[in-house]
Coordinates of C-alpha atoms in Angstrom, one line a residue:
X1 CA 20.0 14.2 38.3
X2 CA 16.5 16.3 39.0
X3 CA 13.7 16.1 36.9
X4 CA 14.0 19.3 34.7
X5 CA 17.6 18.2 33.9
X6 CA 16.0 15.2 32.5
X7 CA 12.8 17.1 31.1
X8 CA 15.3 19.6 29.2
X9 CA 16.7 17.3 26.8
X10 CA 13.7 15.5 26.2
X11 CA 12.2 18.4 25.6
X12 CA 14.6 19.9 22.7
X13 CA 14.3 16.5 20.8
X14 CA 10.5 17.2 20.5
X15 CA 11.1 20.9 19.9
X16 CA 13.2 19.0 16.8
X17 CA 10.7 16.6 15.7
X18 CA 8.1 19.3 15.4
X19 CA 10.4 21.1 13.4
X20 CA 10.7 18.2 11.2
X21 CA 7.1 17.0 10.7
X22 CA 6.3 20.7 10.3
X23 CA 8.8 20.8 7.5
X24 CA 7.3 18.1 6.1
X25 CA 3.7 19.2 6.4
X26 CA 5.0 22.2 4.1
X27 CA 6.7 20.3 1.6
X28 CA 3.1 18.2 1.3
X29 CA 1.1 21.2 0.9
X30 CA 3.8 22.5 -1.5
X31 CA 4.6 20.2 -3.7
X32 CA 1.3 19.3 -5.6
X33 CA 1.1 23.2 -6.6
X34 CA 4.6 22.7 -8.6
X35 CA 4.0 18.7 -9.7
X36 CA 0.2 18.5 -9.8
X37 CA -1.5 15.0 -10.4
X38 CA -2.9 15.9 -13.7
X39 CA 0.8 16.8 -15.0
X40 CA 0.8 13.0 -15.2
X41 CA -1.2 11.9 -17.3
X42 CA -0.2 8.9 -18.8
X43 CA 0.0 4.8 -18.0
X44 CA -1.9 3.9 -14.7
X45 CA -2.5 7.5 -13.9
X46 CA -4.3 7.9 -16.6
X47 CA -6.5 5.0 -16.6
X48 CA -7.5 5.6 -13.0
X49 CA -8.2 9.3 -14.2
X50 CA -10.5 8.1 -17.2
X51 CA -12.3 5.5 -14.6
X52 CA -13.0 8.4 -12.1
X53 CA -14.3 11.0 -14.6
X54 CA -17.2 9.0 -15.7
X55 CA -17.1 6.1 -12.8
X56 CA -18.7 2.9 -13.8
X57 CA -19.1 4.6 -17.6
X58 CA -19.6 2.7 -20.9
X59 CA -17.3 4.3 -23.5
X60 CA -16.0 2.0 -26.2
X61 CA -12.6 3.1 -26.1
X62 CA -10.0 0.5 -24.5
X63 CA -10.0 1.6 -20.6
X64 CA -13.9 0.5 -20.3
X65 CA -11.9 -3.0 -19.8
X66 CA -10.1 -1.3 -17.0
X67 CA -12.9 0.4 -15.7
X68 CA -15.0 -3.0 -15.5
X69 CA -11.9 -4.8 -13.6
X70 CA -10.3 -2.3 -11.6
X71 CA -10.7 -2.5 -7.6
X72 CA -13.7 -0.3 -7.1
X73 CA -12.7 1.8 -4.3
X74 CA -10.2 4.3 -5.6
X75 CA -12.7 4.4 -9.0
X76 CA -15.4 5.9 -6.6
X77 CA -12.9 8.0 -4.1
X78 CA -11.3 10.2 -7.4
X79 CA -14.7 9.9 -9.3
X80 CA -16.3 12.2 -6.1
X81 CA -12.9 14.2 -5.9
X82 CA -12.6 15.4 -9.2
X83 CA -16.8 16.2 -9.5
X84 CA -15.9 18.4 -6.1
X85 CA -13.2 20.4 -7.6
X86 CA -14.2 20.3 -11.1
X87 CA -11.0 19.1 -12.6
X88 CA -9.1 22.7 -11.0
X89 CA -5.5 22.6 -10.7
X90 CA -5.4 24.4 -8.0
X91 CA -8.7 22.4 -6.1
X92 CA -6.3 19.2 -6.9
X93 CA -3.1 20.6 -5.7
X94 CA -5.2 21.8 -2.3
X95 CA -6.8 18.1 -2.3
X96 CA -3.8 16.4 -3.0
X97 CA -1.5 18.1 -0.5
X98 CA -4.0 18.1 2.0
X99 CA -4.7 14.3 1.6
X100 CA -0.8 13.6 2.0
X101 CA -0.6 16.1 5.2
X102 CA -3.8 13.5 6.9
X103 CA -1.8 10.4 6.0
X104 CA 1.2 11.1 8.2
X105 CA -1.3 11.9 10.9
X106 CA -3.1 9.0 10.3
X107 CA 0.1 7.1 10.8
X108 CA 0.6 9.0 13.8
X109 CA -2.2 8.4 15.8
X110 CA -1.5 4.9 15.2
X111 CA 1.8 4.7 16.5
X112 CA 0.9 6.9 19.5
X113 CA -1.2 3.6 20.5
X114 CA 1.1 1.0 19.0
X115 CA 4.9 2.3 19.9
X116 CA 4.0 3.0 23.3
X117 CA 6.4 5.9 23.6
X118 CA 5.3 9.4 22.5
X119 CA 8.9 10.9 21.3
X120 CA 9.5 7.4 19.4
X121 CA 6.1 7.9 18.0
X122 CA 7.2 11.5 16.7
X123 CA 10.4 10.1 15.6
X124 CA 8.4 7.8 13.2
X125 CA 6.0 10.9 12.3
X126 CA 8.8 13.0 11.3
X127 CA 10.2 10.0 9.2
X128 CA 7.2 9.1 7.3
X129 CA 7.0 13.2 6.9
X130 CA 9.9 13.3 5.2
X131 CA 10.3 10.4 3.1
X132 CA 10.7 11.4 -0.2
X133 CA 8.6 8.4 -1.9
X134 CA 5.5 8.8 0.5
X135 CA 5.8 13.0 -0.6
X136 CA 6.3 12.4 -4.0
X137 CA 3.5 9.6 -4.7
X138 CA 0.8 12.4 -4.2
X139 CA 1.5 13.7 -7.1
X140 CA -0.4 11.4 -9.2
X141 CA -3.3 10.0 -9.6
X142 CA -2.6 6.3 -7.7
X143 CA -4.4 3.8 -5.5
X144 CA -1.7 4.5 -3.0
X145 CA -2.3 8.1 -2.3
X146 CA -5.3 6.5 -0.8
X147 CA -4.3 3.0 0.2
X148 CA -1.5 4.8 2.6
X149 CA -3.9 6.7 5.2
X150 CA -6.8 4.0 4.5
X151 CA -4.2 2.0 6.1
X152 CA -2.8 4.4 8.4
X153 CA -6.7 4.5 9.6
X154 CA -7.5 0.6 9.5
X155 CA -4.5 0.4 12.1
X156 CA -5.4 3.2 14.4
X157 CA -9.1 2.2 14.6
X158 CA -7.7 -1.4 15.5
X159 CA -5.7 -0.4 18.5
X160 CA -8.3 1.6 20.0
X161 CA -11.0 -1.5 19.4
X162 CA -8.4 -3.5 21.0
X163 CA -9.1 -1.3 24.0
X164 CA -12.0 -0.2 24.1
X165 CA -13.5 -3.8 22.6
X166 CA -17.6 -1.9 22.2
X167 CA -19.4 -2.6 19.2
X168 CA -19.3 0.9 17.6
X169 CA -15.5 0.6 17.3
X170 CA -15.6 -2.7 15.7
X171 CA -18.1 -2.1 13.1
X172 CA -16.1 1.2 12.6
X173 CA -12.6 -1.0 12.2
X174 CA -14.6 -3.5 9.9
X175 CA -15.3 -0.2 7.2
X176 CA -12.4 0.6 7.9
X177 CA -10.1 -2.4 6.7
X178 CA -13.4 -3.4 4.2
X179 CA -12.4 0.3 2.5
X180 CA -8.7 -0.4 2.5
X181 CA -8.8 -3.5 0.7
X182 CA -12.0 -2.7 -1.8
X183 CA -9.0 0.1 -2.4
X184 CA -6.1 -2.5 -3.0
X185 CA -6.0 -6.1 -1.8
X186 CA -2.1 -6.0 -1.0
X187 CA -2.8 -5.1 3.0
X188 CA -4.6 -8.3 3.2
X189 CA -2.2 -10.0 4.5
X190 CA -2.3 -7.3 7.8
X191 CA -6.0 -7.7 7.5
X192 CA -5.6 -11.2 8.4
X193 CA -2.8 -10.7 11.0
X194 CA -4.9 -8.4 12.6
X195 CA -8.5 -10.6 12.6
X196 CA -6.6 -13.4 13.6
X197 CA -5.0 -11.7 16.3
X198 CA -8.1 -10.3 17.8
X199 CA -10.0 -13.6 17.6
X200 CA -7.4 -15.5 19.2
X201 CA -7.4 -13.0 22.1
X202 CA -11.7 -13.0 22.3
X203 CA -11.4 -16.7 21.9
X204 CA -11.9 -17.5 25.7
X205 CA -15.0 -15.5 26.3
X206 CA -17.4 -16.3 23.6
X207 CA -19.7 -14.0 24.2
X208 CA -17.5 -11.2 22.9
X209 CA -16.4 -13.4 20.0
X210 CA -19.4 -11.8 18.1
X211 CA -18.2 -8.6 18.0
X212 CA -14.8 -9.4 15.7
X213 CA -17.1 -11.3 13.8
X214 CA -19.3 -8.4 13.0
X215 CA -16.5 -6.4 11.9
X216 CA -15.4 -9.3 9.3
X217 CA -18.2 -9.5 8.1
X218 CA -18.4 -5.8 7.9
X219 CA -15.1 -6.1 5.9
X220 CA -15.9 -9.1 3.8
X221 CA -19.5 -6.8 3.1
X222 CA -17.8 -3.8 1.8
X223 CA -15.3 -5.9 -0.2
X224 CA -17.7 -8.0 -2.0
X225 CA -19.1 -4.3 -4.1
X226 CA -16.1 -5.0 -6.4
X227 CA -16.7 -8.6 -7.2
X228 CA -20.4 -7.9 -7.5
X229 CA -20.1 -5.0 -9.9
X230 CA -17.6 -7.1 -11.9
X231 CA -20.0 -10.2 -12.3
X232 CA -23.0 -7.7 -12.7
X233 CA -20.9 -6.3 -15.8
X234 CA -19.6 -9.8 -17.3
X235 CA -21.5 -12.2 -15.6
X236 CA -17.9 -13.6 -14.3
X237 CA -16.6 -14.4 -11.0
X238 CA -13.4 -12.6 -10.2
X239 CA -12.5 -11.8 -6.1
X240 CA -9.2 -10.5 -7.0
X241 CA -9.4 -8.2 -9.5
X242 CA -6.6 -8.8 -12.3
X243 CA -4.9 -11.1 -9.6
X244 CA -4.9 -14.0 -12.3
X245 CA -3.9 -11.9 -15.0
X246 CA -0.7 -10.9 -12.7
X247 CA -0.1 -14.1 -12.2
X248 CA 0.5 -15.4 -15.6
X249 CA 3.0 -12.9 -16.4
X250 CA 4.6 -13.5 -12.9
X251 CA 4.9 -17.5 -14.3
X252 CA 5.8 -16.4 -17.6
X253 CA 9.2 -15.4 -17.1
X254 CA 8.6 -12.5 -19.8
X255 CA 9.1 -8.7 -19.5
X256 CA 6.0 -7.4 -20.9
X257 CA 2.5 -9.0 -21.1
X258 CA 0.5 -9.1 -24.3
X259 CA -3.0 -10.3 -23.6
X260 CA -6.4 -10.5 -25.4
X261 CA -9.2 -9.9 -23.3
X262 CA -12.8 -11.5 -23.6
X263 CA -16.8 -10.8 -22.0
X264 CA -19.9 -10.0 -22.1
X265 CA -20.2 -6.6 -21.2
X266 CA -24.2 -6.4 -20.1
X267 CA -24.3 -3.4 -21.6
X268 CA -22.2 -3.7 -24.3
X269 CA -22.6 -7.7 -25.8
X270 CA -19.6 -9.2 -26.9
X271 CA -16.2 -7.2 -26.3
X272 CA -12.8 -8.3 -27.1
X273 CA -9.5 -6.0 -26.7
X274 CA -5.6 -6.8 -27.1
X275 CA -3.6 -4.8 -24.7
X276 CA -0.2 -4.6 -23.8
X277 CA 1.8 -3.5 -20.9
X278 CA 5.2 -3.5 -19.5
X279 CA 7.1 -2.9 -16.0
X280 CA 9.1 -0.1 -15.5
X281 CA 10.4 -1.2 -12.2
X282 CA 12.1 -3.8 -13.5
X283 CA 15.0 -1.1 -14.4
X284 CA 17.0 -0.8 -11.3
X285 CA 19.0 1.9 -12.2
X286 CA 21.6 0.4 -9.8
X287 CA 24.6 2.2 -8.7
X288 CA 27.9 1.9 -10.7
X289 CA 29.5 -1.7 -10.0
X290 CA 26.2 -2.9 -9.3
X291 CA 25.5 -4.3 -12.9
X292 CA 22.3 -6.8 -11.9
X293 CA 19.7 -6.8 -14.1
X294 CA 16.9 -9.4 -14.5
X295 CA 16.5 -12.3 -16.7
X296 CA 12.8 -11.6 -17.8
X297 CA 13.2 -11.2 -21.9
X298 CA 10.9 -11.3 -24.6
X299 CA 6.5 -10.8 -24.1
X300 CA 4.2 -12.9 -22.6
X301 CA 1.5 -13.6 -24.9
X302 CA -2.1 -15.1 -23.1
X303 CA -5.5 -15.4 -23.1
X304 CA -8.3 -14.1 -20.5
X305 CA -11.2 -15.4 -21.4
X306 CA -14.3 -14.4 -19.0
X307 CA -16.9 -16.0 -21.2
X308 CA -15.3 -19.5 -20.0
X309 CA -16.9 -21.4 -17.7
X310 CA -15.7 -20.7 -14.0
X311 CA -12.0 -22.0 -13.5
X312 CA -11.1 -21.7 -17.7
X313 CA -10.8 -17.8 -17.7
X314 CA -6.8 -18.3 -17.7
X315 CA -4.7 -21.0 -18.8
X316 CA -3.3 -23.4 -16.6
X317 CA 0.4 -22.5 -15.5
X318 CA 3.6 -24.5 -16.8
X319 CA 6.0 -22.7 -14.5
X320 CA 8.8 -24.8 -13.3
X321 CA 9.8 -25.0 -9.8
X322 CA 13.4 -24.0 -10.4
X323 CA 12.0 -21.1 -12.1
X324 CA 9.5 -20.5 -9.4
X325 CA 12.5 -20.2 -7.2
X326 CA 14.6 -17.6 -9.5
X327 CA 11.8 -15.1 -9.8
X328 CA 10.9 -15.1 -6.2
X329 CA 14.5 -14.5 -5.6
X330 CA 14.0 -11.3 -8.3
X331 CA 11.3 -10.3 -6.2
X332 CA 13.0 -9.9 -3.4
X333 CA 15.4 -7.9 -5.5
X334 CA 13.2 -5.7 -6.9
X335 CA 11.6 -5.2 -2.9
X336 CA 14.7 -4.4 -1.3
X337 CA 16.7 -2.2 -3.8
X338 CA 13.9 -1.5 -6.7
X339 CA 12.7 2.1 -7.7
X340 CA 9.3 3.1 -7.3
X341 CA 7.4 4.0 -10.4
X342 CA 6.1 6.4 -11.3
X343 CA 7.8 9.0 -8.8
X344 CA 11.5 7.5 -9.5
X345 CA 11.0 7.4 -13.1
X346 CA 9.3 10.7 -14.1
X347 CA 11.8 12.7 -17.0
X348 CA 10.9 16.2 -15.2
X349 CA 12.0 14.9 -11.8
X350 CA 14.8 13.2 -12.8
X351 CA 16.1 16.4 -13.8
X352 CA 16.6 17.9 -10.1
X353 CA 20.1 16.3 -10.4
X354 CA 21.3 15.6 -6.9
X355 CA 18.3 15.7 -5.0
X356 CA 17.1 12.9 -8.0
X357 CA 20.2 10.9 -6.5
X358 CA 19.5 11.4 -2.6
X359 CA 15.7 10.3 -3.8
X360 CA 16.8 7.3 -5.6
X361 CA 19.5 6.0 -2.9
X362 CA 16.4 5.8 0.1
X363 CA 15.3 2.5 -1.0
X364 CA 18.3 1.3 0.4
X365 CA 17.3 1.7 3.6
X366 CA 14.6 -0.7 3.7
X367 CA 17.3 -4.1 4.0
X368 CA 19.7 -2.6 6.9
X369 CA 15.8 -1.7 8.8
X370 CA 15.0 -5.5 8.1
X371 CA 17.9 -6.4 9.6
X372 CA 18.1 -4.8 12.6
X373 CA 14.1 -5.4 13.4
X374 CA 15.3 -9.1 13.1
X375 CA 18.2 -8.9 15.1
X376 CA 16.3 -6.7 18.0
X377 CA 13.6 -8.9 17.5
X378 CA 15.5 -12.3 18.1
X379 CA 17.5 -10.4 20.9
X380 CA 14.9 -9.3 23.1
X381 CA 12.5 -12.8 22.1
X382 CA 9.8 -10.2 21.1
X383 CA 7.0 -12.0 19.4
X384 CA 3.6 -9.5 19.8
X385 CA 1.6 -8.0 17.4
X386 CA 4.2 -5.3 15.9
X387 CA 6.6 -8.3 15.2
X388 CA 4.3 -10.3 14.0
X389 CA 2.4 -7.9 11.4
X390 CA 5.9 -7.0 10.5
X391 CA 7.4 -10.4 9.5
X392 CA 3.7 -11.4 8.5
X393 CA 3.2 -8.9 5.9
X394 CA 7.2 -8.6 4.8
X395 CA 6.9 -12.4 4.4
X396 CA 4.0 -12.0 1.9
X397 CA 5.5 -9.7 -0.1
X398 CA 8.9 -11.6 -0.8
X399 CA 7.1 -15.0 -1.2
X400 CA 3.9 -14.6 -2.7
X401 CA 3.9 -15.6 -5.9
X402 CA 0.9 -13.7 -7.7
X403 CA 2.8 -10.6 -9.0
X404 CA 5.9 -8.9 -10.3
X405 CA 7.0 -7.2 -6.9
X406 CA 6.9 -3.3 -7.8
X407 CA 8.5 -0.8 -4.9
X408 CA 5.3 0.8 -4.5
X409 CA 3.6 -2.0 -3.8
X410 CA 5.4 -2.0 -0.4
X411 CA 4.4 1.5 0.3
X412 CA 1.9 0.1 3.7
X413 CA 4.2 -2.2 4.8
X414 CA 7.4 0.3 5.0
X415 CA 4.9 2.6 7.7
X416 CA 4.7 -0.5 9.4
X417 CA 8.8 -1.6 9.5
X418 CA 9.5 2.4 10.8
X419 CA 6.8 1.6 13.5
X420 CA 8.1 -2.1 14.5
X421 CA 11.6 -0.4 14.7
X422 CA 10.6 2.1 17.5
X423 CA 8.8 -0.1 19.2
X424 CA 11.9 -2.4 19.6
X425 CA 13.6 0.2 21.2
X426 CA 11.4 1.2 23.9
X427 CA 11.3 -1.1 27.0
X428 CA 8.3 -3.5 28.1
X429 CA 7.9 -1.3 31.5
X430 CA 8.3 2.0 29.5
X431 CA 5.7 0.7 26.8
X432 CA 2.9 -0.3 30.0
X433 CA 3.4 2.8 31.3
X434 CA 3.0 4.8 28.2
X435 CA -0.1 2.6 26.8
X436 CA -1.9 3.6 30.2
X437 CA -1.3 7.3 29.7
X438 CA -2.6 7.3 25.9
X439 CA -5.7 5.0 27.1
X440 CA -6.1 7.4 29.9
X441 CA -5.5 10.6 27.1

């Protein structure tokens, strides 16, 4: 067989996969003009929408409690978008489709580096394109339309440092990853997969071990503006934003959370709300036969207390271990088959009949891609970096026990599954050769 019979097929496919990711790139531009972020205004949308129009404001109203505790990077990222555009519809739907176009790229350019195999790599870019969930999220106002290419850019910027290990590139990863997770602390655990990984490797020569350490503490730098502007409001120490809060109702066993809120607002004196919130994930909308449902009932009722001393904000947990066992086990439920709110949940788009149904059913994919990664993984005794942020991070999201697993939470991670899949199917002698021609590119 020549080389142009080879070339020709080859060839076609990426002829395809351009189609794709080009249909994709229209149905991001597209769809923020007919479902634009402020169509949504209700729930978290709306409290991250309120937090951005006057960031770090004093209002009296009941979302200054949010605004105090929410993670500080997506407050200050919408808070400059919507003062650029104004609040216009149509400057949101450009920003919003164009922010959803550059997160596929982002991913892109990652995978490039990472699969090793430049038509694999365009196989995951016309996936990620395309999935309905990773489309659909843009249109609203959520930390994961900019968590997702924060992400997609934390990885890129970590291959290329593995490679070209200078001091630029590292500091640049450091703002990088210390963006991402000042944006939402759930891609900590690649964070750490990745530090650890890159420490372990400069271990041997310690005069390059300074460099990873300048980019943690880059990362741990940028991080810290959260907890700072938290204790400069309430004079309390919190490094995970509502982490505790989550926590209790995790331990509670309860379907919604009731909870009375105390500080010292600096500004303000003595504050004190009640809120209550519930968990529309939690309805599975499972197909017919599949009648699962989970046993949370009734509300959680607790106290946060932030003019406590230091430990005493929450109270201490009674959770069982037999109970600690059921509601991981509904976590991982809730990972592998759940809906993702808002986009799954939304009245107008649950009208679109069959296309709601095709939207709904590709969550299901996520277990069967599991599966295989495992059984390709075992198979070919890989155990590198792709496996290992893979099983890392899936790991801490079916085990940890600080929250009530959402889908959307697993937004990062499921870019990360489509690229460990690839790069189980290209071989160790294709992947050298290919990671020479992109460092050479």
């Amino acid at each position: 067989m020549n080389d142009s019979t080879q070339r020709n097929p080859q060839t076609a496919i990426t002829v395809l996969l351009w189609s794709l990711i080009g249909l994709g790139i229209i149905l991001r531009l597209v769809n923020p003009f007919f479902s634009n972020p402020v169509d949504f205004l209700e729930s978290d949308p709306l409290r991250h929408f309120l937090n951005a129009r006057e960031c770090l404001r004093t209002g009296a109203d009941i979302s200054v409690v949010y605004d105090i505790l929410d993670p500080l990077g997506y407050q200050i990222w919408l808070s400059s978008v919507l003062r650029i555009t104004g609040g216009d519809r149509t400057a949101l739907a450009l920003y919003a489709g164009g922010l959803s176009v550059l997160t596929t790229w982002l991913w892109y350019r990652w995978m490039r580096l990472a699969v090793g195999n430049r038509v694999l790599a365009l196989t995951g870019y016309a996936i990620l394109s395309l999935l309905p969930d990773w489309i659909r999220v843009n249109q609203f106002f959520l930390q994961e339309t900019l968590i997702l290419p924060l992400l997609g850019l934390s990885l890129w910027l970590s291959w290329i440092t593995m490679r070209r290990p200078t001091m630029p590139m590292y500091i640049s990863t450091g703002v990088a990853w210390g963006c991402a997770l000042l944006t939402k602390v759930t891609v900590l655990p690649m964070a750490l997969i990745l530090a650890g990984w890159i420490l372990w490797k400069t271990a041997s020569d310690r005069s390059k071990l300074k460099l990873p350490l300048i980019a943690i503490a880059t990362t741990l730098l940028i991080y810290s503006l959260g907890p700072i502007k938290i204790f400069n409001r309430i004079h309390a120490f919190v490094p995970i934003p509502a982490g505790d809060l989550n926590r209790i109702w995790f331990e509670s066993g309860n379907k919604d959370l009731n909870y009375k809120i105390k500080f010292v607002d600096m500004r303000q004196g003595y504050k004190e709300y009640e809120i209550r919130v519930g968990n529309p994930s939690l309805d599975l909308k499972l197909p017919p036969g599949f009648n699962w449902t989970t046993s949370r009932t009734g509300t959680c009722e607790t106290t946060v207390d932030y003019t406590a001393a230091l430990g005493n904000y929450f109270p201490a947990s009674q959770m069982t271990l037999a109970d600690r066992l059921k509601y991981t086990w509904e976590n991982i439920v809730y990972f592998f088959a759940g809906l993702s709110w808002p986009e799954n949940h939304v009245t107008k788009d649950a009208k679109n009949g069959i296309y709601s149904q095709i939207f709904e059913s590709v969550r299901f994919i996520w277990l069967p891609i599991t599966l295989i990664i495992a059984a390709l993984a075992i198979r070919q005794k890989r155990l590198n970096l792709m496996t290992l942020l893979f099983f890392g991070s899936l790991s801490f999201f079916l085990f940890q026990q600080s929250v009530i697993t959402e889908a959307r939470y697993k937004k990062p991670w499921e870019g990360v599954a489509i690229a460990t899949l690839l790069t189980l199917f290209t071989k160790p002698s294709s992947r050298k050769k290919n990671e020479d021609a992109e460092s050479e590119s």
